[in-house]
Short mmCIF file of C-alpha atoms in Angstrom, two decimals:
data_model
loop_
_atom_site.label_atom_id
_atom_site.label_comp_id
_atom_site.label_asym_id
_atom_site.label_seq_id
_atom_site.Cartn_x
_atom_site.Cartn_y
_atom_site.Cartn_z
CA MET A 4 34.24 52.36 12.34
CA LYS A 5 33.25 48.77 11.69
CA ASP A 6 35.85 46.26 10.89
CA ILE A 7 36.32 46.45 7.21
CA THR A 8 37.38 42.69 6.92
CA ALA A 9 34.32 41.61 8.69
CA VAL A 10 32.01 43.48 6.43
CA ILE A 11 33.61 42.24 3.30
CA GLY A 12 33.57 38.65 4.46
CA GLY A 13 29.88 39.01 5.24
CA LEU A 14 28.89 39.40 1.54
CA SER A 15 29.15 36.59 -0.88
CA GLY A 16 30.13 36.32 -4.49
CA LEU A 17 32.64 39.14 -4.40
CA ASP A 18 36.08 39.33 -5.95
CA THR A 19 38.05 38.64 -2.73
CA GLN A 20 41.41 39.65 -4.17
CA GLN A 21 39.99 43.00 -5.22
CA ASN A 22 38.35 43.48 -1.79
CA ALA A 23 41.61 42.74 -0.07
CA ARG A 24 43.31 45.36 -2.23
CA LEU A 25 40.60 47.86 -1.27
CA GLU A 26 40.97 47.05 2.40
CA THR A 27 44.72 47.32 2.41
CA ALA A 28 44.77 50.61 0.50
CA TRP A 29 42.03 52.12 2.62
CA ALA A 30 43.93 51.35 5.80
CA THR A 31 47.16 52.96 4.33
CA ILE A 32 45.14 56.01 3.07
CA ARG A 33 43.48 56.54 6.44
CA ALA A 34 46.69 56.42 8.19
CA GLY A 35 48.25 58.96 5.99
CA LEU A 36 45.26 61.32 6.06
CA ARG A 37 45.18 61.23 9.91
CA ARG A 38 48.92 62.11 9.88
CA ASP A 39 48.49 64.96 7.20
CA ILE A 40 45.36 66.75 8.34
CA GLY A 41 45.62 66.14 12.11
CA ALA A 42 43.89 63.73 14.48
CA ARG A 43 41.08 65.88 15.55
CA MET A 44 40.03 66.92 11.93
CA PHE A 45 40.38 63.29 10.84
CA ASP A 46 38.21 62.00 13.56
CA GLN A 47 35.50 64.59 13.03
CA TRP A 48 35.10 64.07 9.30
CA LEU A 49 36.82 60.93 7.98
CA LYS A 50 37.04 58.43 10.79
CA ALA A 51 33.52 56.99 10.27
CA ALA A 52 33.73 56.89 6.52
CA GLN A 53 33.06 53.46 4.98
CA LEU A 54 34.04 51.68 1.75
CA GLY A 55 30.85 51.45 -0.48
CA ASP A 56 30.23 50.09 -3.95
CA TYR A 57 33.14 49.41 -6.39
CA CYS A 58 32.71 49.20 -10.03
CA PRO A 59 35.53 47.46 -11.92
CA GLU A 60 34.31 48.57 -15.25
CA SER A 61 34.80 52.52 -14.39
CA GLN A 62 37.31 51.73 -11.56
CA THR A 63 35.07 53.89 -9.39
CA LEU A 64 34.80 53.51 -5.68
CA ASP A 65 32.17 55.05 -3.29
CA LEU A 66 33.08 56.40 0.19
CA LEU A 67 30.00 56.36 2.32
CA PHE A 68 29.29 59.08 5.08
CA ALA A 69 26.49 59.52 7.63
CA SER A 70 24.85 62.44 5.86
CA ASP A 71 24.82 64.35 2.62
CA PHE A 72 26.23 67.44 4.51
CA THR A 73 29.28 65.47 5.58
CA ALA A 74 29.93 64.03 2.22
CA ASN A 75 29.73 67.53 0.67
CA PHE A 76 32.01 68.94 3.19
CA VAL A 77 34.64 66.32 2.94
CA SER A 78 34.42 66.45 -0.86
CA GLY A 79 34.99 70.25 -0.71
CA GLN A 80 37.83 70.11 1.78
CA PHE A 81 39.64 66.74 1.04
CA GLY A 82 38.16 65.46 -2.21
CA ASP A 83 41.24 65.98 -4.42
CA ARG A 84 43.43 64.57 -1.75
CA LEU A 85 41.33 61.44 -1.47
CA ARG A 86 41.19 61.00 -5.11
CA MET A 87 44.87 61.39 -5.58
CA ALA A 88 45.57 58.87 -2.58
CA TRP A 89 43.47 56.21 -4.19
CA ARG A 90 44.98 56.65 -7.61
CA CYS A 91 48.44 56.22 -6.08
CA ALA A 92 47.34 53.33 -3.90
CA GLY A 93 47.47 50.59 -6.65
CA ALA A 94 44.13 49.16 -5.73
CA GLY A 95 42.48 49.77 -9.19
CA VAL A 96 40.69 52.92 -8.20
CA ARG A 97 40.66 55.80 -10.65
CA GLU A 98 37.62 57.80 -9.48
CA VAL A 99 36.12 58.31 -6.02
CA ARG A 100 32.70 59.42 -5.27
CA LEU A 101 31.65 60.72 -1.88
CA ARG A 102 28.02 60.17 -0.86
CA ARG A 103 25.59 59.49 2.02
CA ALA A 104 25.58 55.87 3.07
CA PRO A 105 22.44 53.86 2.28
CA ASN A 106 21.10 51.22 4.59
CA ALA A 107 23.56 48.57 3.41
CA VAL A 108 27.26 49.12 4.22
CA GLY A 109 30.48 47.70 2.90
CA PRO A 110 31.88 47.26 -0.67
CA ARG A 111 29.70 45.59 -3.35
CA ILE A 112 31.45 45.17 -6.62
CA LEU A 113 29.17 46.02 -9.47
CA GLU A 114 29.03 43.56 -12.36
CA LEU A 115 27.94 44.53 -15.89
CA SER A 116 25.04 42.01 -15.59
CA ALA A 117 23.63 44.04 -12.65
CA THR A 118 22.80 46.93 -15.08
CA PRO A 119 19.62 46.98 -17.11
CA ALA A 120 19.86 44.91 -20.22
CA VAL A 121 20.94 46.71 -23.50
CA PRO A 122 21.02 45.55 -27.07
CA VAL A 123 24.07 43.62 -28.25
CA GLU A 124 25.51 46.50 -30.14
CA GLU A 125 25.41 48.59 -26.98
CA ALA A 126 26.97 45.99 -24.73
CA GLY A 127 29.85 47.39 -22.59
CA VAL A 128 28.66 51.04 -22.81
CA ALA A 129 29.18 52.62 -19.32
CA GLN A 130 25.79 53.59 -18.86
CA GLN A 131 25.19 55.98 -15.82
CA PRO A 132 21.56 56.62 -14.96
CA ALA A 133 20.52 59.98 -13.31
CA SER A 134 20.77 58.22 -9.84
CA ASN A 135 24.52 57.77 -10.31
CA PHE A 136 25.12 61.54 -10.56
CA GLN A 137 25.31 63.84 -7.55
CA PRO A 138 21.84 65.20 -6.62
CA ARG A 139 23.43 68.68 -5.95
CA HIS A 140 24.76 68.79 -9.47
CA SER A 141 21.40 69.61 -11.07
CA PHE A 142 20.21 72.62 -13.15
CA ASP A 143 18.01 73.62 -10.23
CA GLU A 144 21.05 73.87 -7.89
CA PHE A 145 23.11 75.90 -10.48
CA VAL A 146 23.08 79.57 -9.70
CA THR A 147 23.23 81.76 -12.86
CA GLY A 148 24.60 85.21 -13.45
CA GLU A 149 26.00 87.30 -16.29
CA THR A 150 29.30 85.21 -16.34
CA ASN A 151 27.73 81.82 -16.81
CA HIS A 152 24.36 82.36 -18.39
CA LEU A 153 25.28 81.33 -21.95
CA ALA A 154 26.86 78.10 -20.83
CA PHE A 155 23.83 77.20 -18.53
CA SER A 156 21.38 77.89 -21.39
CA ALA A 157 23.42 75.94 -23.87
CA ALA A 158 23.65 73.05 -21.41
CA GLN A 159 19.85 72.97 -20.85
CA ALA A 160 19.38 72.81 -24.63
CA MET A 161 21.66 70.03 -24.88
CA ALA A 162 20.02 68.08 -22.21
CA GLY A 163 16.40 68.70 -23.42
CA GLU A 164 14.20 66.36 -25.22
CA ALA A 165 14.31 68.14 -28.54
CA GLN A 166 17.36 67.58 -30.67
CA PRO A 167 19.71 70.49 -30.09
CA ARG A 168 20.59 72.76 -33.03
CA PHE A 169 24.30 72.38 -32.23
CA SER A 170 26.76 69.72 -31.32
CA PRO A 171 29.28 69.46 -29.89
CA LEU A 172 28.88 71.94 -27.07
CA PHE A 173 32.29 73.18 -25.90
CA ILE A 174 32.36 74.71 -22.35
CA HIS A 175 35.44 76.29 -21.04
CA GLY A 176 36.42 78.05 -17.80
CA GLY A 177 38.77 78.02 -15.02
CA THR A 178 38.83 75.46 -12.10
CA GLY A 179 35.82 75.37 -9.85
CA GLN A 180 33.62 77.63 -11.97
CA GLY A 181 30.86 74.88 -12.53
CA LYS A 182 31.87 72.91 -15.63
CA THR A 183 31.59 69.64 -14.04
CA HIS A 184 28.30 70.62 -12.39
CA LEU A 185 26.85 71.34 -15.79
CA LEU A 186 28.05 68.00 -17.10
CA HIS A 187 26.36 66.13 -14.39
CA ALA A 188 23.11 68.19 -14.80
CA ILE A 189 23.12 67.40 -18.52
CA ALA A 190 23.37 63.77 -17.93
CA ARG A 191 20.75 63.65 -15.16
CA THR A 192 18.20 65.59 -17.21
CA PHE A 193 19.01 63.62 -20.48
CA SER A 194 18.62 60.34 -18.66
CA ASP A 195 15.34 61.51 -17.06
CA HIS A 196 13.59 61.76 -20.33
CA SER A 197 15.60 59.04 -22.33
CA PRO A 198 16.41 56.36 -19.77
CA SER A 199 17.25 53.75 -22.28
CA ALA A 200 19.67 55.89 -24.26
CA PRO A 201 23.38 55.10 -23.45
CA VAL A 202 25.24 57.91 -21.54
CA LEU A 203 29.01 57.91 -21.31
CA TYR A 204 30.86 60.33 -19.04
CA MET A 205 34.57 60.28 -18.48
CA SER A 206 37.48 62.63 -17.90
CA ALA A 207 39.86 62.99 -20.87
CA GLU A 208 42.54 61.30 -18.63
CA ARG A 209 40.25 58.31 -18.44
CA PHE A 210 39.61 58.20 -22.09
CA MET A 211 43.24 58.14 -22.73
CA MET A 212 44.08 55.39 -20.28
CA GLU A 213 41.09 53.21 -21.47
CA PHE A 214 42.32 53.67 -25.16
CA VAL A 215 45.84 52.79 -24.23
CA ASN A 216 44.68 49.75 -22.18
CA ALA A 217 42.56 48.65 -25.01
CA MET A 218 45.46 48.75 -27.47
CA ARG A 219 47.53 46.71 -25.26
CA ALA A 220 44.97 44.00 -24.72
CA ASN A 221 44.04 44.03 -28.44
CA GLU A 222 40.49 45.20 -27.55
CA THR A 223 40.42 48.37 -29.48
CA MET A 224 37.27 47.35 -31.36
CA MET A 225 35.40 46.84 -28.26
CA PHE A 226 36.51 50.23 -26.98
CA LYS A 227 35.36 51.86 -30.17
CA ALA A 228 32.00 50.14 -29.95
CA ARG A 229 31.47 51.42 -26.47
CA LEU A 230 32.08 54.99 -27.43
CA ARG A 231 30.19 54.88 -30.56
CA ALA A 232 27.03 53.41 -28.96
CA ALA A 233 26.66 56.40 -26.72
CA ARG A 234 23.90 58.87 -27.52
CA LEU A 235 25.22 61.32 -25.11
CA LEU A 236 29.08 61.56 -24.72
CA LEU A 237 30.48 63.92 -21.99
CA ILE A 238 34.33 64.42 -21.74
CA ASP A 239 35.76 66.57 -19.00
CA ASP A 240 39.06 68.49 -19.26
CA ILE A 241 39.90 67.71 -22.75
CA GLN A 242 43.17 69.63 -22.39
CA PHE A 243 44.76 66.53 -20.84
CA ILE A 244 45.07 64.66 -24.19
CA ALA A 245 47.36 67.50 -25.46
CA GLY A 246 50.36 66.07 -27.20
CA LYS A 247 48.93 62.46 -27.14
CA GLY A 248 48.83 61.58 -30.90
CA SER A 249 47.19 58.24 -31.01
CA THR A 250 44.62 59.23 -28.43
CA GLN A 251 43.69 62.39 -30.26
CA GLU A 252 43.33 60.41 -33.45
CA GLU A 253 40.85 58.12 -31.86
CA PHE A 254 39.08 60.96 -30.21
CA LEU A 255 38.72 62.64 -33.48
CA HIS A 256 37.23 59.53 -35.05
CA THR A 257 34.93 59.08 -32.16
CA ILE A 258 33.38 62.59 -32.30
CA ASN A 259 33.17 62.45 -36.13
CA ASP A 260 31.08 59.23 -35.89
CA LEU A 261 28.91 60.45 -33.09
CA ILE A 262 28.14 63.70 -34.88
CA ASP A 263 27.30 61.79 -37.99
CA SER A 264 24.86 59.65 -36.08
CA GLY A 265 23.19 62.52 -34.52
CA ALA A 266 24.58 61.87 -30.90
CA ARG A 267 25.04 64.74 -28.54
CA ILE A 268 28.61 65.63 -27.38
CA VAL A 269 29.65 67.88 -24.50
CA VAL A 270 33.23 68.75 -23.88
CA THR A 271 34.89 70.84 -21.28
CA ALA A 272 38.32 72.51 -20.93
CA ASP A 273 40.04 75.16 -19.02
CA ARG A 274 40.44 77.58 -22.07
CA ALA A 275 38.90 78.18 -25.34
CA PRO A 276 39.57 75.72 -28.33
CA GLN A 277 41.83 78.25 -30.06
CA MET A 278 44.01 78.53 -26.90
CA LEU A 279 44.66 74.81 -26.57
CA ASP A 280 48.18 73.79 -27.25
CA ALA A 281 49.29 70.60 -28.78
CA ILE A 282 45.71 69.68 -29.82
CA ASP A 283 45.08 68.34 -33.39
CA ALA A 284 43.79 71.22 -35.55
CA ARG A 285 41.08 68.90 -36.82
CA ILE A 286 39.83 68.38 -33.33
CA LEU A 287 39.84 72.11 -32.59
CA SER A 288 37.97 72.80 -35.81
CA ARG A 289 35.15 70.18 -34.92
CA LEU A 290 34.90 71.46 -31.36
CA ALA A 291 34.63 75.01 -32.53
CA GLY A 292 32.11 74.12 -35.16
CA GLY A 293 29.40 73.59 -32.63
CA LEU A 294 28.73 76.11 -29.75
CA VAL A 295 31.50 77.45 -27.85
CA ALA A 296 30.41 78.78 -24.26
CA ASP A 297 32.66 80.21 -21.69
CA ILE A 298 32.12 80.38 -17.74
CA ARG A 299 33.95 83.56 -16.66
CA PRO A 300 34.95 83.93 -12.95
CA ALA A 301 31.94 84.74 -10.82
CA GLY A 302 31.56 88.49 -10.25
CA LEU A 303 30.49 89.90 -6.90
CA ASP A 304 26.77 89.77 -7.64
CA LEU A 305 26.91 86.29 -8.79
CA ARG A 306 29.05 85.20 -5.58
CA LEU A 307 26.35 86.91 -3.39
CA ALA A 308 23.56 85.00 -5.15
CA ILE A 309 25.47 81.63 -4.62
CA LEU A 310 25.87 82.36 -0.96
CA GLU A 311 22.29 83.45 -0.59
CA ALA A 312 21.24 80.08 -2.19
CA LYS A 313 23.37 78.09 0.14
CA ARG A 314 22.19 80.17 3.14
CA ALA A 315 18.59 79.46 2.27
CA ILE A 316 19.15 75.64 2.77
CA ALA A 317 21.80 75.69 5.51
CA GLY A 318 19.70 75.84 8.53
CA ASP A 319 21.31 76.64 11.85
CA PRO A 320 23.51 78.48 12.82
CA PRO A 321 22.12 81.50 10.88
CA VAL A 322 24.84 83.38 8.87
CA PRO A 323 24.33 87.19 8.99
CA ASP A 324 24.46 89.56 5.94
CA ALA A 325 27.88 90.87 6.98
CA VAL A 326 29.44 87.45 6.86
CA VAL A 327 27.88 86.78 3.61
CA ASP A 328 29.19 90.05 2.09
CA PHE A 329 32.71 89.24 3.58
CA LEU A 330 32.85 85.87 1.92
CA ALA A 331 31.80 87.18 -1.34
CA ARG A 332 34.35 89.99 -1.42
CA SER A 333 37.11 87.98 0.10
CA ILE A 334 37.00 84.47 -1.73
CA ARG A 335 37.11 85.39 -5.39
CA SER A 336 39.18 82.56 -6.79
CA ASN A 337 36.40 80.29 -7.78
CA VAL A 338 32.88 79.00 -6.80
CA ARG A 339 34.23 75.74 -5.34
CA GLU A 340 36.39 77.53 -2.84
CA LEU A 341 33.61 80.04 -2.02
CA GLU A 342 31.22 77.14 -1.31
CA GLY A 343 33.90 75.29 0.73
CA ALA A 344 34.46 78.39 2.79
CA PHE A 345 30.69 78.69 3.50
CA ASN A 346 30.49 75.05 4.38
CA LYS A 347 33.50 75.28 6.71
CA LEU A 348 31.79 78.09 8.71
CA ILE A 349 28.58 76.13 8.99
CA ALA A 350 30.32 72.92 10.16
CA TYR A 351 32.44 74.67 12.83
CA GLY A 352 29.38 76.55 13.99
CA GLN A 353 27.48 73.33 14.25
CA LEU A 354 30.36 71.46 15.95
CA THR A 355 31.28 74.18 18.56
CA GLY A 356 27.82 75.55 19.08
CA ARG A 357 29.13 79.05 18.42
CA SER A 358 27.18 81.62 16.60
CA ILE A 359 28.65 82.81 13.33
CA ASP A 360 29.58 86.54 13.29
CA LEU A 361 32.07 88.59 11.34
CA GLU A 362 34.95 88.14 13.77
CA PHE A 363 34.40 84.33 13.77
CA ALA A 364 34.45 84.19 9.94
CA GLN A 365 37.47 86.35 9.70
CA THR A 366 39.45 84.17 12.12
CA MET A 367 38.30 80.79 10.63
CA LEU A 368 38.97 81.79 7.05
CA ALA A 369 42.16 83.83 7.48
CA ASP A 370 44.18 81.45 5.45
CA ALA A 371 41.69 81.35 2.60
CA VAL A 372 41.30 85.19 2.62
CA ARG A 373 45.16 85.58 2.31
CA ALA A 374 45.41 83.02 -0.54
CA ASN A 375 42.67 85.01 -2.37
CA ALA A 376 44.05 88.39 -1.70
CA ARG A 377 45.05 90.23 -4.90
CA ARG A 378 46.49 93.72 -5.05
CA ILE A 379 44.59 95.81 -7.44
CA THR A 380 46.91 98.27 -9.05
CA VAL A 381 46.49 101.87 -10.03
CA ASP A 382 47.45 100.92 -13.71
CA GLU A 383 44.65 98.41 -13.78
CA ILE A 384 42.15 101.10 -12.42
CA GLN A 385 43.31 103.58 -15.07
CA LYS A 386 42.80 100.93 -17.89
CA ALA A 387 39.44 99.79 -16.57
CA CYS A 388 38.18 103.43 -16.27
CA ALA A 389 39.48 104.31 -19.83
CA ALA A 390 37.82 101.37 -21.28
CA HIS A 391 34.45 102.08 -19.51
CA TYR A 392 34.43 105.70 -20.52
CA LYS A 393 35.87 104.87 -23.97
CA ILE A 394 38.91 107.09 -23.81
CA ASP A 395 42.65 106.41 -24.42
CA ALA A 396 44.39 105.15 -21.30
CA ALA A 397 47.11 107.85 -21.93
CA GLU A 398 44.62 110.41 -20.96
CA MET A 399 44.74 109.53 -17.49
CA ARG A 400 48.13 110.91 -17.22
CA SER A 401 47.66 113.88 -19.68
CA LYS A 402 47.12 117.54 -18.88
CA ARG A 403 43.84 117.87 -20.80
CA ARG A 404 41.01 119.26 -18.75
CA ALA A 405 38.05 118.71 -20.99
CA ARG A 406 35.16 117.24 -19.18
CA ALA A 407 35.19 113.97 -21.32
CA VAL A 408 38.57 113.19 -20.03
CA ALA A 409 38.65 115.02 -16.57
CA ARG A 410 35.50 113.12 -15.14
CA PRO A 411 36.91 109.60 -15.87
CA ARG A 412 40.10 110.68 -14.54
CA GLN A 413 38.67 111.72 -11.31
CA VAL A 414 36.70 108.41 -11.11
CA ALA A 415 40.08 106.60 -11.53
CA MET A 416 41.73 108.76 -8.70
CA TYR A 417 38.81 108.01 -6.44
CA LEU A 418 38.87 104.26 -7.00
CA ALA A 419 42.73 104.33 -6.61
CA LYS A 420 42.32 105.90 -3.24
CA LYS A 421 39.54 103.49 -2.13
CA MET A 422 40.97 100.28 -3.63
CA THR A 423 44.84 100.45 -3.30
CA PRO A 424 47.21 101.20 -0.46
CA ARG A 425 48.82 104.15 -2.38
CA SER A 426 49.18 107.45 -0.60
CA LEU A 427 47.75 110.57 -2.17
CA PRO A 428 51.16 111.93 -3.41
CA GLU A 429 51.84 108.59 -4.99
CA ILE A 430 48.46 108.50 -6.88
CA GLY A 431 49.15 112.12 -7.96
CA ARG A 432 52.33 111.15 -9.46
CA ILE A 433 50.97 108.20 -11.33
CA PHE A 434 48.32 110.38 -12.71
CA GLY A 435 50.83 112.53 -14.63
CA GLY A 436 52.78 114.27 -11.75
CA ARG A 437 49.80 115.87 -10.24
CA ASP A 438 49.63 117.28 -6.66
CA HIS A 439 48.12 115.48 -3.83
CA SER A 440 45.52 118.23 -3.44
CA THR A 441 44.16 117.23 -6.95
CA VAL A 442 43.73 113.83 -5.80
CA ILE A 443 41.86 115.05 -2.63
CA HIS A 444 39.61 117.27 -4.84
CA ALA A 445 38.92 114.39 -7.19
CA VAL A 446 37.82 112.18 -4.27
CA ARG A 447 35.63 114.67 -2.75
CA THR A 448 34.04 115.51 -6.07
CA ILE A 449 33.11 111.79 -6.82
CA GLU A 450 31.93 111.20 -3.28
CA ASP A 451 29.57 114.08 -3.77
CA LEU A 452 28.40 113.04 -7.29
CA ARG A 453 27.70 109.43 -5.88
CA GLN A 454 25.23 110.92 -3.48
CA ASN A 455 23.39 113.00 -6.13
CA ASN A 456 24.01 111.42 -9.46
CA PRO A 457 22.76 107.77 -9.85
CA ASP A 458 24.67 107.38 -13.14
CA ILE A 459 27.90 108.09 -11.56
CA ASP A 460 27.12 105.84 -8.63
CA ALA A 461 26.28 103.05 -10.96
CA ASP A 462 29.53 103.48 -12.81
CA ILE A 463 31.51 103.39 -9.70
CA ARG A 464 29.74 100.13 -8.67
CA ALA A 465 30.21 98.51 -12.02
CA LEU A 466 33.97 99.44 -12.11
CA GLN A 467 34.41 98.01 -8.52
CA ARG A 468 32.78 94.68 -9.56
CA LEU A 469 34.92 94.46 -12.68
CA LEU A 470 38.25 95.24 -10.63
CA GLU A 471 37.34 92.93 -7.75
CA GLY A 472 36.95 90.13 -10.25
#
């Protein structure tokens, strides 16, 4: 890596004190990372990383890498660790972006005057043109399925040229399911057709910190002006302002003013508005008054589609179907971890020159697979089958032999045998004290029906996808 001091010293007109803080913090962070993740992993992926642009307005620092692939891999594997390290380093960095290095290297502090001129009433708005958002976070790169289609369609409508029929848009879902991806895609698309319209994108944590800092510096009016000048406001992880009374009050006034002015607002959270604790009821009412769209955990079909999309652009080494199926069935926690696991296989294959096969994937991803392992219980299977066939769950353990009850019960026994480690006698006991021979008969009956009855086979596949998450 080039000497950071030399790089900084070679650029004129920079804040030398801030550069010194960045340099010192980066040296400390590099040493800590090398110790924590091991010398070999550090040397392969992080040693060549360089400090890039630093924006004091947003306290955002770029870390530069030799390729988009390397930047994406490091982001998936070490992104959270890097961001936390920089936030704790005391160098004035709140956000870190990982990207491919341009021709110029070294930190360059971005002044407000370097951005396109805006009207006086919009001065100070943290405008982020589409070029500042990650290219991979576009609508084209977002793979859709049943679990995220509503959120995707709503995001496209919010980003379109026509004024959306709803605002705000509230997107909720678990970690790593694609909420931030959609925020970036909305901002990019909106900026493409309205390049002069101010866009403000920040996390709820940053909103809170900037508001507190503005109050301490007696600059609340400037803070209010920045927010209210935005024509598109995107707030990520709103749950982090829970219990913060004054911050919530300001946020409420902000969204009220923006809605009244016709601005577009998009908010994300890890749960639905009515499930957010310690959030002002007036805020929840405003958020729920627009469109609420959820992103549920990706099912098996969507996980397969995501991996197929990544395989199509990954290049060598090729990833066989068996490995794609193994990944989709094994990494169920969230899309981010699924993509990270795929990137890890590609990276190790390229570094070692080894072809990727099922045995290689199982070895390399053993820890991730163990972390994602979830024992499916017979009780879950009984409830899922009862709901699917619209019968009472208690019928799974009853003595009734009517066809409307017996067939769903046989399906549940079949799935219990295929998807749990329970023995045949154990399964029989759970299903109302039945003999193990009854379970054997049920399994054989359903196996035969799957071969000859497409409806039964479709039912089994749907239930398996549901139970596998």
